[in-house]
Every structure is written in C-alpha cells, then in structure tokens.
Amino acid sequence: MLPRTYTPAQSVVGLRPYGFLILDEHSTSLFKKAHSLNFWEMAEQDDTYNQILNNAMVSDSNFLTDIILRECGDVFLGINSLIDVGGGHGGAARAIVNAFPQMKCTVLDLPHVIAEAPSDVHVSFISGDMFKYIPPANALFLKWVFHDWGDEDCVKLLKNCKEAIPPRDAGGKVIIVDMVVGSGLNEIVTRETHVLYDLFIMCVEGIEREEFEWKRIFMEAGFGDYKIISVLGVRSVIELYP
Ligand SMILES: C[S@@+](CC[C@H](N)C(=O)[O-])C[C@H]1O[C@@H](n2cnc3c(N)ncnc32)[C@H](O)[C@@H]1O
C-alpha cells in the first residue's frame, strides 16, 4: 500500500527517479526504478497522485487551449464530433466546445481518471483503453499523449486513431498537441525548454520527438500527410491526415 501523504515537497515524487539516472540492463524506466510502479500505475493506485496529475493537466490545458484557439482555432472548423483521447478531466475539451458549441465533444480516458472527472453538460466522458479501441468520430484530439510513449506504442495508438476517423476527403483528421523538438523559435529559451522536457519525459519512458521522428511513426502507422503549426515557440499543433 502506498503512503497517502507525501513530504512537504510533492514534487519529490517526480524528482526521485533522477537519482537512478544510471540504469542497469534489467531496468525499465527511471520512474519505475524509483517507485516500483510506472507513471500510470502510480496514478491508478494512489488517489493523491492521481488528483495531482489530473489537476496539473487541467491547468496546462486551461492555459494552452485558449492560446491554440486564438492562434490556430481554424484547425477545428467543420468538425462535428471530436474525441479528446487521453483527455484527462476535460480541460481542453471544455475550452474547445465553448468555442465551437455545435461540436459533439467526448473525453476518453482510463476508468480511474474518468471516475473523478467533473460532470459537464457540454462534454461527455467515457472510460476505455486507447490502445484497445477508440470510438468513431470526425476528428480526434490528443494533447500531451504521444510524448508519454515509445515508438512501438505510438504506432499502435496511431493505427487505432486511423480506424476511428473517416478518410481525409470526408473531413477525417487527428489533431496532436505536443512538442516538436527543434521547431518553433530558434531561441535559447525554446531549446532549453525542449531539453528540459526531454529529460523529464525520459524518466517516464517517453520521448520528445524531432520532426523526422514524428514523420517516421506517422508513416509507419499508414498516415499520408501532416502539417505542423508552432505555438508559443515551444509547443506545436500537428494536423495529421489519413
Ligand atoms: C499527460 S496526460 C494528458 C492529459 C490531457 N490530454 C491534457 O493534456 O490535459 C496523459 C493522459 O493519458 C491518459 N492515458 C494513459 N494511458 C491511457 C490509455 N491506455 N487509455 C486512455 N487514456 C490513457 C492518462 O490517464 C492521462 O490522462
């Protein structure tokens, strides 16, 4: 049983894995080595950690989605139904549906996340495993999801995405919000942010990808074309077409 209370600095949970930076050949991830559970298992088994994670994601989505809607909101034009895959407690979905009230917007996430999601009249919540099945929709939205996973898992997830959407000429697309290392403003602060996130995400077995690495997984999953729009210099919106 995991302890319910943490030392005063809750962030110690996230920092402790760096003490294990030298992995031996049997190790999986730094996070798992430090906590004996991977990032998602920890959230499933520890309510406090689950809440911290979901609240942090809502804060990020509240901040970023408004900027995305302002700078490149037209990526959502014409979409009738949207599923926010791995959408947590729906921070992004709520902002999108406020801007596009005619859109049917659904959040798909794991059962322990959906169980604590606040109810909302405009956004529906469904629990499921995105690696098993994604229900059909006009378009899918995945914010800060792919960077959590290695290439093999991403290709599997992308193939499920492709199954869920119609062809491009019928409006099908996947909208990804993540980092594209090396894109955006070529400023020291952008490069430092990318490196910092790369270090963080390595700890949970994820990858911050450069464009050629994104392209490789897109093509391997059978997608035809993509477009990258840089937001704030450090994050990107990727429109991906079947
Ligand atoms: C980094 S969070 C991003 C949350 C949200 N998209 C955002 O940006 O605010 C990743 C999300 O993926 C969800 N997730 C992880 N594995 C999943 C799976 N197999 N099926 C569905 N959701 C999953 C997590 O529960 C978490 O909510």
Coordinates of N, CA, C and O and ligand atoms in Angstrom, one line a residue, residues 39-40 53-54 57-58 60-61 84-89 91-92 108-110 112-113 128-131 141-145 147-149 235, ligand 1:
F39 N 4.5 5.3 -14.3 CA 3.7 6.6 -14.1 C 2.2 6.4 -14.0 O 1.6 6.9 -13.1
W40 N 1.7 5.5 -14.9 CA 0.2 5.3 -15.0 C -0.3 4.4 -13.9 O -1.4 4.6 -13.3
L53 N -1.9 14.8 -10.6 CA -1.7 14.7 -12.1 C -2.8 15.3 -12.9 O -2.6 16.1 -13.8
N54 N -4.0 14.9 -12.5 CA -5.2 15.4 -13.3 C -5.4 16.9 -13.2 O -5.7 17.6 -14.2
M57 N -2.8 18.6 -15.3 CA -3.1 18.6 -16.7 C -4.2 19.6 -17.1 O -4.2 20.2 -18.1
V58 N -5.2 19.7 -16.2 CA -6.3 20.7 -16.4 C -5.7 22.1 -16.4 O -6.0 22.9 -17.3
D60 N -2.6 23.0 -17.3 CA -1.9 23.2 -18.6 C -2.9 23.4 -19.7 O -2.7 24.3 -20.6
S61 N -4.0 22.6 -19.7 CA -4.9 22.7 -20.8 C -5.7 24.0 -20.8 O -5.9 24.6 -21.8
D84 N -11.5 13.6 -27.4 CA -10.2 14.0 -26.8 C -9.7 12.7 -26.2 O -10.1 12.3 -25.1
V85 N -8.7 12.1 -26.9 CA -8.2 10.8 -26.4 C -7.1 11.0 -25.4 O -6.2 11.8 -25.6
G86 N -7.3 10.4 -24.2 CA -6.4 10.6 -23.1 C -6.6 12.0 -22.6 O -5.7 12.7 -22.2
G87 N -7.9 12.5 -22.6 CA -8.2 13.9 -22.3 C -8.3 14.2 -20.9 O -8.7 15.4 -20.5
G88 N -8.0 13.3 -20.0 CA -8.0 13.6 -18.5 C -9.3 14.1 -18.0 O -10.4 13.5 -18.3
H89 N -9.3 15.2 -17.3 CA -10.6 15.7 -16.8 C -11.2 16.8 -17.7 O -12.1 17.6 -17.2
G91 N -10.1 19.5 -19.5 CA -9.7 20.9 -19.6 C -9.8 21.4 -21.0 O -10.4 22.5 -21.3
A92 N -9.1 20.7 -21.9 CA -9.1 21.1 -23.3 C -10.4 21.0 -24.0 O -10.9 21.9 -24.7
L108 N -12.1 10.6 -23.7 CA -11.9 9.2 -23.5 C -10.6 9.1 -22.6 O -9.6 9.7 -22.9
D109 N -10.7 8.4 -21.4 CA -9.6 8.2 -20.6 C -9.7 6.9 -19.8 O -10.8 6.3 -19.8
L110 N -8.7 6.6 -19.0 CA -8.8 5.4 -18.2 C -9.8 5.5 -17.1 O -10.2 6.6 -16.6
H112 N -10.0 5.0 -13.8 CA -9.7 5.7 -12.5 C -9.7 7.3 -12.7 O -9.9 8.0 -11.8
V113 N -9.4 7.7 -14.0 CA -9.4 9.1 -14.3 C -10.8 9.6 -14.5 O -11.3 10.6 -13.9
G128 N -12.1 4.0 -21.1 CA -11.7 3.0 -22.0 C -10.1 3.0 -22.1 O -9.5 3.8 -21.5
D129 N -9.6 2.1 -22.9 CA -8.2 2.0 -23.1 C -7.9 2.3 -24.6 O -8.3 1.6 -25.5
M130 N -7.2 3.4 -24.8 CA -7.0 3.9 -26.2 C -6.1 2.9 -27.0 O -6.1 3.0 -28.2
F131 N -5.4 2.0 -26.3 CA -4.6 1.0 -27.0 C -5.5 -0.1 -27.5 O -5.0 -0.9 -28.3
F141 N -8.5 14.4 -31.0 CA -7.6 15.3 -30.4 C -6.7 14.6 -29.3 O -7.3 13.9 -28.5
L142 N -5.4 14.8 -29.4 CA -4.6 14.1 -28.4 C -3.5 15.1 -28.0 O -2.6 15.5 -28.7
K143 N -3.7 15.6 -26.8 CA -2.8 16.6 -26.2 C -1.9 16.0 -25.2 O -2.4 15.4 -24.2
W144 N -0.6 16.1 -25.4 CA 0.4 15.6 -24.4 C 0.2 14.1 -24.1 O 0.2 13.7 -23.0
V145 N -0.1 13.3 -25.2 CA -0.3 11.9 -25.0 C 0.9 11.1 -25.7 O 1.5 10.3 -25.0
H147 N 3.9 11.9 -26.4 CA 5.2 12.0 -25.8 C 5.5 11.1 -24.6 O 6.6 10.9 -24.2
D148 N 4.3 10.5 -24.1 CA 4.5 9.6 -23.0 C 4.9 8.2 -23.4 O 5.2 7.4 -22.5
W149 N 4.9 7.9 -24.7 CA 5.1 6.6 -25.1 C 6.2 6.4 -26.1 O 6.5 7.3 -26.9
R235 N 5.6 24.6 -28.0 CA 4.6 23.5 -28.2 C 4.2 23.6 -29.7 O 4.3 24.7 -30.3
Ligands
LIG1 C1 0.0 13.7 -19.8 S1 -1.8 13.3 -19.6 C2 -2.5 14.4 -20.7 C3 -4.0 14.8 -20.3 C4 -4.7 15.7 -21.3 N1 -4.6 15.3 -22.7 C5 -4.1 17.1 -21.2 O1 -3.2 17.5 -21.9 O2 -4.5 17.8 -20.3 C6 -1.9 11.8 -20.4 C7 -3.3 11.2 -20.3 O3 -3.4 9.9 -21.0 C8 -4.2 9.0 -20.2 N2 -3.9 7.6 -20.6 C9 -2.8 6.9 -20.3 N3 -2.9 5.7 -20.8 C10 -4.2 5.6 -21.3 C11 -4.9 4.6 -22.0 N4 -4.3 3.3 -22.2 N5 -6.1 4.8 -22.5 C12 -6.7 6.1 -22.3 N6 -6.0 7.1 -21.7 C13 -4.8 6.9 -21.2 C14 -3.8 9.4 -18.8 O4 -4.7 8.9 -17.8 C15 -3.7 10.9 -18.8 O5 -5.0 11.5 -18.6

